[in-house]
Amino acid sequence: MMETLALYIHWPFCAAKCPYCDFNSHVRDRVDQAAFAAALRQELAYEAARANVAGRRRLASIFFGGGTPSLMAPSTAAALIADAQLLFDPEPDLEITLEANPTSVELQKLRDFRAAGVNRVSLGVQALDPAALAFLGRKHDAAEAITALEHARATFPRVSFDLIYARPGQAEAAWRAELRQALSLAADHLSLYQLTIEPGTQFATLFGRGVFTLPEGDEAARLYTATAEEAARFGLLPYEISNYAQPGAESRHNLAYWRYGDYLGIGAGAHQRLTQPDGTLLAARRHRAPEEWLARVQRDGHAVVEEEALSPRDRAREALLMGLRLHEGVDPARIARRSGLPFESCVDMAALAHLEAENLLAWRPNGHLAATPDGLLRLDALLPLLVN
């Protein structure tokens, strides 16, 4: 109960739906900013009362995600940040991140979000190649992305950006050049995502029709390896399967997820994990549809539609699935504390021995179990073998 808390706030609206995106994002001609701001504040107060039932929780991070939260009014962010700092005990180095797209961010608005209290920005650049940006359905061009990176670096003490790799026909040499250009501009943090086909997206339809193909297997692995090499040139080291950072610049908010800490999720479709005074871990999810979420919050003070106490085995499974994404690996003692089960009962020990022999998993000197570089490339395949 005394561990720090992370707070996620979801803004579900975007200017356009990207063809690869399966996030809870929605396009609307008009958004009642005042109504959604009031509802977010109301739901935050509701969850804070539940989180603080045994004493005020310490708050380590706030993350505005989406959707495109830079489309919200900066005054909404300011109000939510102020509320959170009153409702919880903020850590002295409270990390406050805002996701933004280059098309929705201009200099004055960046400054307004900085004045609102945001101290870390994450830009959805996705590519600097014009053809790739068009293929990905992005509404900005490379020049806008570069301008946004430069403005972000001048405005915020911490800057991250996202890139998507393993795109159709992507050559390793071109990918290296694109990475070098981006990393030379700004950022102490990089999130890199392999393009995958998610069910229900426009890309799923096009891919199913054979309109395009994606790099796979060894070809995708070479692009992944090239990324780590180029990031290292700029002092960014891998700390999670898709994330690189300068030492000390890791995303503290996302580390809360991967280390299986407590977090609150406010807004349409948001999830959360919250430890109760009796040690029970409650998992909750909110209604996904923005208008229905709004109506429920206005009526009930919250829009929780699912809530359950996770079993010890479910807690162990989630902690392992998240923690093995980290280069630091998982601490068996922490798994046992969070689940209430001995580590040996949470994993298939015979499978673990086999994966160690295949050099896919290894024990760190500090006693953590971690995926090797080869294991990280095959993580999705090995986890079902390992976890009971």
GROMACS .gro file of C-alpha atoms in nm:
model
  388
    1MET     CA    1   0.000   0.000   0.000
    2MET     CA    2   0.290   0.238   0.060
    3GLU     CA    3   0.430   0.208  -0.292
    4THR     CA    4   0.395   0.514  -0.512
    5LEU     CA    5   0.098   0.551  -0.743
    6ALA     CA    6   0.089   0.630  -1.116
    7LEU     CA    7  -0.203   0.821  -1.271
    8TYR     CA    8  -0.312   0.777  -1.633
    9ILE     CA    9  -0.562   1.023  -1.787
   10HIS     CA   10  -0.717   0.932  -2.122
   11TRP     CA   11  -0.829   1.189  -2.380
   12PRO     CA   12  -1.010   0.976  -2.639
   13PHE     CA   13  -1.029   1.216  -2.934
   14CYS     CA   14  -0.813   1.240  -3.244
   15ALA     CA   15  -0.820   1.459  -3.553
   16ALA     CA   16  -0.814   1.140  -3.767
   17LYS     CA   17  -0.796   0.764  -3.713
   18CYS     CA   18  -0.465   0.613  -3.823
   19PRO     CA   19  -0.501   0.292  -4.027
   20TYR     CA   20  -0.279   0.088  -3.790
   21CYS     CA   21  -0.435   0.211  -3.462
   22ASP     CA   22  -0.649  -0.009  -3.237
   23PHE     CA   23  -0.637   0.227  -2.939
   24ASN     CA   24  -0.955   0.368  -2.789
   25SER     CA   25  -0.955   0.679  -3.006
   26HIS     CA   26  -1.245   0.855  -3.175
   27VAL     CA   27  -1.292   1.130  -3.432
   28ARG     CA   28  -1.559   1.390  -3.358
   29ASP     CA   29  -1.653   1.710  -3.540
   30ARG     CA   30  -1.706   1.882  -3.208
   31VAL     CA   31  -1.602   1.805  -2.851
   32ASP     CA   32  -1.756   1.971  -2.547
   33GLN     CA   33  -1.424   2.052  -2.382
   34ALA     CA   34  -1.580   2.193  -2.066
   35ALA     CA   35  -1.802   1.888  -2.008
   36PHE     CA   36  -1.520   1.638  -2.059
   37ALA     CA   37  -1.285   1.840  -1.840
   38ALA     CA   38  -1.541   1.848  -1.559
   39ALA     CA   39  -1.606   1.473  -1.591
   40LEU     CA   40  -1.235   1.387  -1.581
   41ARG     CA   41  -1.197   1.593  -1.264
   42GLN     CA   42  -1.505   1.426  -1.113
   43GLU     CA   43  -1.377   1.075  -1.190
   44LEU     CA   44  -1.034   1.160  -1.054
   45ALA     CA   45  -1.188   1.272  -0.726
   46TYR     CA   46  -1.391   0.949  -0.708
   47GLU     CA   47  -1.085   0.727  -0.758
   48ALA     CA   48  -0.869   0.932  -0.523
   49ALA     CA   49  -1.119   0.875  -0.243
   50ARG     CA   50  -1.093   0.499  -0.302
   51ALA     CA   51  -0.715   0.499  -0.336
   52ASN     CA   52  -0.665   0.700  -0.018
   53VAL     CA   53  -0.897   0.499   0.205
   54ALA     CA   54  -0.606   0.382   0.423
   55GLY     CA   55  -0.405   0.703   0.394
   56ARG     CA   56  -0.294   0.946   0.124
   57ARG     CA   57  -0.100   0.775  -0.152
   58ARG     CA   58   0.223   0.916  -0.290
   59LEU     CA   59   0.196   1.015  -0.656
   60ALA     CA   60   0.501   0.950  -0.877
   61SER     CA   61   0.371   1.026  -1.226
   62ILE     CA   62   0.085   1.159  -1.437
   63PHE     CA   63   0.047   1.056  -1.799
   64PHE     CA   64  -0.194   1.220  -2.045
   65GLY     CA   65  -0.253   0.964  -2.321
   66GLY     CA   66  -0.505   0.901  -2.593
   67GLY     CA   67  -0.624   0.962  -2.847
   68THR     CA   68  -0.443   1.291  -2.884
   69PRO     CA   69  -0.436   1.467  -2.547
   70SER     CA   70  -0.266   1.771  -2.697
   71LEU     CA   71  -0.609   1.841  -2.851
   72MET     CA   72  -0.746   1.912  -2.503
   73ALA     CA   73  -0.740   2.265  -2.371
   74PRO     CA   74  -0.420   2.331  -2.175
   75SER     CA   75  -0.641   2.465  -1.897
   76THR     CA   76  -0.790   2.115  -1.862
   77ALA     CA   77  -0.445   1.967  -1.810
   78ALA     CA   78  -0.364   2.242  -1.558
   79ALA     CA   79  -0.681   2.171  -1.358
   80LEU     CA   80  -0.622   1.796  -1.351
   81ILE     CA   81  -0.259   1.838  -1.248
   82ALA     CA   82  -0.361   2.075  -0.968
   83ASP     CA   83  -0.634   1.835  -0.853
   84ALA     CA   84  -0.396   1.540  -0.849
   85GLN     CA   85  -0.141   1.730  -0.642
   86LEU     CA   86  -0.410   1.820  -0.388
   87LEU     CA   87  -0.566   1.474  -0.374
   88PHE     CA   88  -0.236   1.284  -0.338
   89ASP     CA   89   0.110   1.350  -0.196
   90PRO     CA   90   0.319   1.429  -0.505
   91GLU     CA   91   0.677   1.313  -0.518
   92PRO     CA   92   0.929   1.602  -0.541
   93ASP     CA   93   1.027   1.492  -0.893
   94LEU     CA   94   0.670   1.424  -1.012
   95GLU     CA   95   0.685   1.321  -1.379
   96ILE     CA   96   0.403   1.469  -1.591
   97THR     CA   97   0.390   1.348  -1.952
   98LEU     CA   98   0.173   1.463  -2.241
   99GLU     CA   99   0.140   1.272  -2.568
  100ALA     CA  100   0.123   1.501  -2.871
  101ASN     CA  101   0.117   1.480  -3.249
  102PRO     CA  102   0.318   1.720  -3.464
  103THR     CA  103   0.004   1.835  -3.645
  104SER     CA  104  -0.175   1.928  -3.323
  105VAL     CA  105   0.117   2.098  -3.156
  106GLU     CA  106   0.235   2.448  -3.232
  107LEU     CA  107   0.472   2.662  -3.037
  108GLN     CA  108   0.221   2.857  -2.827
  109LYS     CA  109   0.025   2.548  -2.727
  110LEU     CA  110   0.342   2.365  -2.626
  111ARG     CA  111   0.428   2.659  -2.404
  112ASP     CA  112   0.076   2.656  -2.259
  113PHE     CA  113   0.106   2.290  -2.165
  114ARG     CA  114   0.445   2.357  -2.011
  115ALA     CA  115   0.291   2.641  -1.809
  116ALA     CA  116   0.015   2.399  -1.705
  117GLY     CA  117   0.278   2.182  -1.535
  118VAL     CA  118   0.368   1.925  -1.800
  119ASN     CA  119   0.741   1.853  -1.778
  120ARG     CA  120   0.776   1.571  -2.032
  121VAL     CA  121   0.636   1.550  -2.384
  122SER     CA  122   0.607   1.240  -2.604
  123LEU     CA  123   0.572   1.317  -2.974
  124GLY     CA  124   0.403   1.076  -3.215
  125VAL     CA  125   0.651   1.132  -3.498
  126GLN     CA  126   0.626   0.769  -3.628
  127ALA     CA  127   0.847   0.836  -3.933
  128LEU     CA  128   1.058   1.100  -4.106
  129ASP     CA  129   1.027   0.940  -4.448
  130PRO     CA  130   0.756   1.114  -4.660
  131ALA     CA  131   0.632   0.792  -4.822
  132ALA     CA  132   0.616   0.616  -4.486
  133LEU     CA  133   0.421   0.903  -4.329
  134ALA     CA  134   0.166   0.885  -4.611
  135PHE     CA  135   0.139   0.507  -4.580
  136LEU     CA  136   0.086   0.534  -4.203
  137GLY     CA  137  -0.192   0.787  -4.254
  138ARG     CA  138  -0.016   1.059  -4.057
  139LYS     CA  139  -0.135   1.416  -4.107
  140HIS     CA  140   0.206   1.577  -4.065
  141ASP     CA  141   0.504   1.584  -4.297
  142ALA     CA  142   0.870   1.541  -4.209
  143ALA     CA  143   0.930   1.916  -4.184
  144GLU     CA  144   0.646   1.954  -3.931
  145ALA     CA  145   0.786   1.666  -3.727
  146ILE     CA  146   1.129   1.823  -3.720
  147THR     CA  147   0.984   2.161  -3.619
  148ALA     CA  148   0.783   1.995  -3.341
  149LEU     CA  149   1.093   1.817  -3.209
  150GLU     CA  150   1.288   2.141  -3.206
  151HIS     CA  151   1.008   2.328  -3.027
  152ALA     CA  152   0.969   2.045  -2.776
  153ARG     CA  153   1.339   2.044  -2.696
  154ALA     CA  154   1.329   2.421  -2.639
  155THR     CA  155   1.020   2.401  -2.417
  156PHE     CA  156   1.038   2.084  -2.205
  157PRO     CA  157   1.319   1.946  -1.988
  158ARG     CA  158   1.241   1.593  -2.112
  159VAL     CA  159   1.141   1.487  -2.464
  160SER     CA  160   1.047   1.148  -2.605
  161PHE     CA  161   0.923   1.049  -2.948
  162ASP     CA  162   0.775   0.742  -3.115
  163LEU     CA  163   0.886   0.574  -3.436
  164ILE     CA  164   0.736   0.277  -3.620
  165TYR     CA  165   0.970   0.032  -3.794
  166ALA     CA  166   0.941  -0.286  -4.003
  167ARG     CA  167   0.737  -0.096  -4.258
  168PRO     CA  168   0.680  -0.237  -4.609
  169GLY     CA  169   1.001  -0.243  -4.810
  170GLN     CA  170   1.204  -0.077  -4.534
  171ALA     CA  171   1.578  -0.118  -4.592
  172GLU     CA  172   1.822  -0.130  -4.301
  173ALA     CA  173   2.044   0.147  -4.439
  174ALA     CA  174   1.750   0.382  -4.486
  175TRP     CA  175   1.621   0.302  -4.136
  176ARG     CA  176   1.960   0.381  -3.984
  177ALA     CA  177   1.972   0.716  -4.163
  178GLU     CA  178   1.619   0.802  -4.052
  179LEU     CA  179   1.702   0.715  -3.690
  180ARG     CA  180   2.020   0.923  -3.694
  181GLN     CA  181   1.832   1.224  -3.825
  182ALA     CA  182   1.565   1.197  -3.555
  183LEU     CA  183   1.806   1.129  -3.270
  184SER     CA  184   2.026   1.421  -3.369
  185LEU     CA  185   1.736   1.662  -3.330
  186ALA     CA  186   1.608   1.602  -2.980
  187ALA     CA  187   1.501   1.360  -2.712
  188ASP     CA  188   1.640   1.172  -2.418
  189HIS     CA  189   1.392   0.889  -2.479
  190LEU     CA  190   1.280   0.687  -2.781
  191SER     CA  191   0.984   0.451  -2.810
  192LEU     CA  192   1.014   0.218  -3.105
  193TYR     CA  193   0.730  -0.004  -3.223
  194GLN     CA  194   0.734  -0.277  -3.482
  195LEU     CA  195   0.442  -0.234  -3.719
  196THR     CA  196   0.193  -0.507  -3.642
  197ILE     CA  197  -0.146  -0.582  -3.791
  198GLU     CA  198  -0.417  -0.535  -3.530
  199PRO     CA  199  -0.765  -0.685  -3.580
  200GLY     CA  200  -1.035  -0.441  -3.675
  201THR     CA  201  -0.801  -0.178  -3.821
  202GLN     CA  202  -0.790  -0.053  -4.178
  203PHE     CA  203  -0.448  -0.213  -4.216
  204ALA     CA  204  -0.594  -0.551  -4.117
  205THR     CA  205  -0.830  -0.530  -4.414
  206LEU     CA  206  -0.559  -0.419  -4.657
  207PHE     CA  207  -0.308  -0.674  -4.531
  208GLY     CA  208  -0.566  -0.950  -4.560
  209ARG     CA  209  -0.621  -0.855  -4.922
  210GLY     CA  210  -0.249  -0.874  -4.992
  211VAL     CA  211  -0.218  -0.501  -5.064
  212PHE     CA  212   0.114  -0.492  -4.876
  213THR     CA  213   0.351  -0.720  -4.687
  214LEU     CA  214   0.572  -0.655  -4.385
  215PRO     CA  215   0.929  -0.752  -4.298
  216GLU     CA  216   0.931  -1.062  -4.081
  217GLY     CA  217   1.171  -1.297  -3.904
  218ASP     CA  218   1.538  -1.226  -3.959
  219GLU     CA  219   1.464  -0.914  -4.163
  220ALA     CA  220   1.264  -0.755  -3.880
  221ALA     CA  221   1.526  -0.869  -3.627
  222ARG     CA  222   1.799  -0.690  -3.823
  223LEU     CA  223   1.599  -0.367  -3.810
  224TYR     CA  224   1.554  -0.412  -3.434
  225THR     CA  225   1.927  -0.468  -3.385
  226ALA     CA  226   2.011  -0.166  -3.601
  227THR     CA  227   1.789   0.046  -3.380
  228ALA     CA  228   1.977  -0.044  -3.063
  229GLU     CA  229   2.310   0.030  -3.234
  230GLU     CA  230   2.200   0.372  -3.359
  231ALA     CA  231   2.036   0.470  -3.030
  232ALA     CA  232   2.357   0.381  -2.846
  233ARG     CA  233   2.546   0.631  -3.064
  234PHE     CA  234   2.341   0.904  -2.896
  235GLY     CA  235   2.365   0.760  -2.544
  236LEU     CA  236   2.019   0.599  -2.542
  237LEU     CA  237   2.026   0.250  -2.395
  238PRO     CA  238   1.751  -0.014  -2.413
  239TYR     CA  239   1.565  -0.061  -2.085
  240GLU     CA  240   1.246  -0.223  -2.219
  241ILE     CA  241   1.178  -0.418  -2.535
  242SER     CA  242   1.049  -0.110  -2.721
  243ASN     CA  243   1.208   0.176  -2.526
  244TYR     CA  244   1.549   0.344  -2.511
  245ALA     CA  245   1.663   0.622  -2.283
  246GLN     CA  246   1.962   0.812  -2.156
  247PRO     CA  247   2.046   0.685  -1.806
  248GLY     CA  248   1.799   0.845  -1.567
  249ALA     CA  249   1.556   0.947  -1.843
  250GLU     CA  250   1.351   0.628  -1.842
  251SER     CA  251   0.974   0.681  -1.834
  252ARG     CA  252   0.891   0.649  -1.466
  253HIS     CA  253   0.522   0.623  -1.549
  254ASN     CA  254   0.562   0.328  -1.783
  255LEU     CA  255   0.805   0.161  -1.543
  256ALA     CA  256   0.516   0.153  -1.295
  257TYR     CA  257   0.325  -0.071  -1.539
  258TRP     CA  258   0.618  -0.294  -1.625
  259ARG     CA  259   0.719  -0.334  -1.260
  260TYR     CA  260   0.356  -0.412  -1.179
  261GLY     CA  261   0.291  -0.121  -0.950
  262ASP     CA  262  -0.043   0.040  -0.867
  263TYR     CA  263  -0.193   0.281  -1.117
  264LEU     CA  264  -0.520   0.466  -1.164
  265GLY     CA  265  -0.681   0.503  -1.507
  266ILE     CA  266  -0.917   0.797  -1.562
  267GLY     CA  267  -1.122   0.857  -1.878
  268ALA     CA  268  -1.303   0.656  -2.144
  269GLY     CA  269  -1.178   0.297  -2.165
  270ALA     CA  270  -0.899   0.344  -1.912
  271HIS     CA  271  -0.779   0.044  -1.707
  272GLN     CA  272  -0.632   0.041  -1.358
  273ARG     CA  273  -0.480  -0.181  -1.090
  274LEU     CA  274  -0.524  -0.070  -0.730
  275THR     CA  275  -0.419  -0.252  -0.412
  276GLN     CA  276  -0.677  -0.251  -0.131
  277PRO     CA  277  -0.599  -0.226   0.242
  278ASP     CA  278  -0.652  -0.603   0.280
  279GLY     CA  279  -0.397  -0.674   0.006
  280THR     CA  280  -0.653  -0.751  -0.265
  281LEU     CA  281  -0.560  -0.617  -0.609
  282LEU     CA  282  -0.861  -0.474  -0.793
  283ALA     CA  283  -0.858  -0.454  -1.172
  284ALA     CA  284  -1.104  -0.208  -1.324
  285ARG     CA  285  -1.202  -0.086  -1.670
  286ARG     CA  286  -1.412   0.212  -1.774
  287HIS     CA  287  -1.668   0.239  -2.054
  288ARG     CA  288  -1.494   0.286  -2.389
  289ALA     CA  289  -1.745   0.509  -2.572
  290PRO     CA  290  -1.669   0.874  -2.490
  291GLU     CA  291  -2.030   0.993  -2.482
  292GLU     CA  292  -2.149   0.701  -2.269
  293TRP     CA  293  -1.848   0.745  -2.040
  294LEU     CA  294  -1.942   1.112  -1.999
  295ALA     CA  295  -2.306   1.032  -1.921
  296ARG     CA  296  -2.210   0.772  -1.660
  297VAL     CA  297  -1.965   1.002  -1.485
  298GLN     CA  298  -2.218   1.283  -1.475
  299ARG     CA  299  -2.474   1.041  -1.329
  300ASP     CA  300  -2.263   0.821  -1.097
  301GLY     CA  301  -1.931   1.001  -1.050
  302HIS     CA  302  -1.746   0.730  -1.244
  303ALA     CA  303  -1.782   0.507  -1.549
  304VAL     CA  304  -1.640   0.177  -1.419
  305VAL     CA  305  -1.806  -0.110  -1.608
  306GLU     CA  306  -1.584  -0.398  -1.498
  307GLU     CA  307  -1.409  -0.454  -1.166
  308GLU     CA  308  -1.270  -0.775  -1.020
  309ALA     CA  309  -1.029  -0.891  -0.756
  310LEU     CA  310  -0.743  -1.064  -0.934
  311SER     CA  311  -0.652  -1.409  -0.810
  312PRO     CA  312  -0.297  -1.471  -0.685
  313ARG     CA  313  -0.219  -1.666  -1.003
  314ASP     CA  314  -0.352  -1.387  -1.225
  315ARG     CA  315  -0.138  -1.136  -1.038
  316ALA     CA  316   0.171  -1.350  -1.080
  317ARG     CA  317   0.099  -1.402  -1.449
  318GLU     CA  318   0.051  -1.031  -1.516
  319ALA     CA  319   0.364  -0.938  -1.322
  320LEU     CA  320   0.572  -1.187  -1.521
  321LEU     CA  321   0.425  -1.088  -1.856
  322MET     CA  322   0.498  -0.721  -1.791
  323GLY     CA  323   0.828  -0.753  -1.608
  324LEU     CA  324   1.007  -0.974  -1.858
  325ARG     CA  325   0.975  -0.692  -2.112
  326LEU     CA  326   1.231  -0.502  -1.903
  327HIS     CA  327   1.604  -0.547  -1.950
  328GLU     CA  328   1.635  -0.550  -1.570
  329GLY     CA  329   1.401  -0.851  -1.566
  330VAL     CA  330   1.179  -0.955  -1.278
  331ASP     CA  331   1.258  -0.992  -0.910
  332PRO     CA  332   1.120  -1.327  -0.787
  333ALA     CA  333   1.074  -1.184  -0.439
  334ARG     CA  334   0.861  -0.901  -0.575
  335ILE     CA  335   0.652  -1.145  -0.779
  336ALA     CA  336   0.591  -1.340  -0.460
  337ARG     CA  337   0.495  -1.026  -0.264
  338ARG     CA  338   0.257  -0.897  -0.530
  339SER     CA  339   0.091  -1.235  -0.590
  340GLY     CA  340   0.113  -1.406  -0.253
  341LEU     CA  341   0.253  -1.717  -0.425
  342PRO     CA  342   0.604  -1.865  -0.420
  343PHE     CA  343   0.784  -1.782  -0.743
  344GLU     CA  344   0.839  -2.151  -0.817
  345SER     CA  345   0.464  -2.207  -0.835
  346CYS     CA  346   0.417  -1.921  -1.083
  347VAL     CA  347   0.635  -2.058  -1.361
  348ASP     CA  348   0.687  -2.389  -1.535
  349MET     CA  349   1.027  -2.477  -1.388
  350ALA     CA  350   1.099  -2.736  -1.657
  351ALA     CA  351   1.024  -2.479  -1.928
  352LEU     CA  352   1.241  -2.225  -1.745
  353ALA     CA  353   1.535  -2.468  -1.745
  354HIS     CA  354   1.486  -2.531  -2.117
  355LEU     CA  355   1.470  -2.159  -2.198
  356GLU     CA  356   1.786  -2.101  -1.995
  357ALA     CA  357   1.963  -2.380  -2.185
  358GLU     CA  358   1.853  -2.218  -2.513
  359ASN     CA  359   1.998  -1.885  -2.391
  360LEU     CA  360   1.660  -1.713  -2.410
  361LEU     CA  361   1.633  -1.642  -2.036
  362ALA     CA  362   1.910  -1.584  -1.784
  363TRP     CA  363   1.955  -1.498  -1.417
  364ARG     CA  364   2.115  -1.160  -1.344
  365PRO     CA  365   2.381  -1.131  -1.072
  366ASN     CA  366   2.124  -0.945  -0.857
  367GLY     CA  367   1.890  -1.244  -0.870
  368HIS     CA  368   1.652  -1.108  -1.135
  369LEU     CA  369   1.526  -1.330  -1.417
  370ALA     CA  370   1.559  -1.156  -1.753
  371ALA     CA  371   1.525  -1.223  -2.123
  372THR     CA  372   1.848  -1.233  -2.319
  373PRO     CA  373   1.880  -1.030  -2.642
  374ASP     CA  374   1.767  -1.337  -2.835
  375GLY     CA  375   1.489  -1.392  -2.584
  376LEU     CA  376   1.357  -1.039  -2.626
  377LEU     CA  377   1.320  -1.101  -2.999
  378ARG     CA  378   1.110  -1.410  -2.921
  379LEU     CA  379   0.933  -1.288  -2.609
  380ASP     CA  380   0.579  -1.334  -2.739
  381ALA     CA  381   0.652  -1.698  -2.816
  382LEU     CA  382   0.838  -1.792  -2.497
  383LEU     CA  383   0.607  -1.629  -2.240
  384PRO     CA  384   0.319  -1.878  -2.289
  385LEU     CA  385   0.569  -2.161  -2.233
  386LEU     CA  386   0.701  -2.010  -1.912
  387VAL     CA  387   0.395  -1.883  -1.729
  388ASN     CA  388   0.175  -2.134  -1.550
   0.00000   0.00000   0.00000
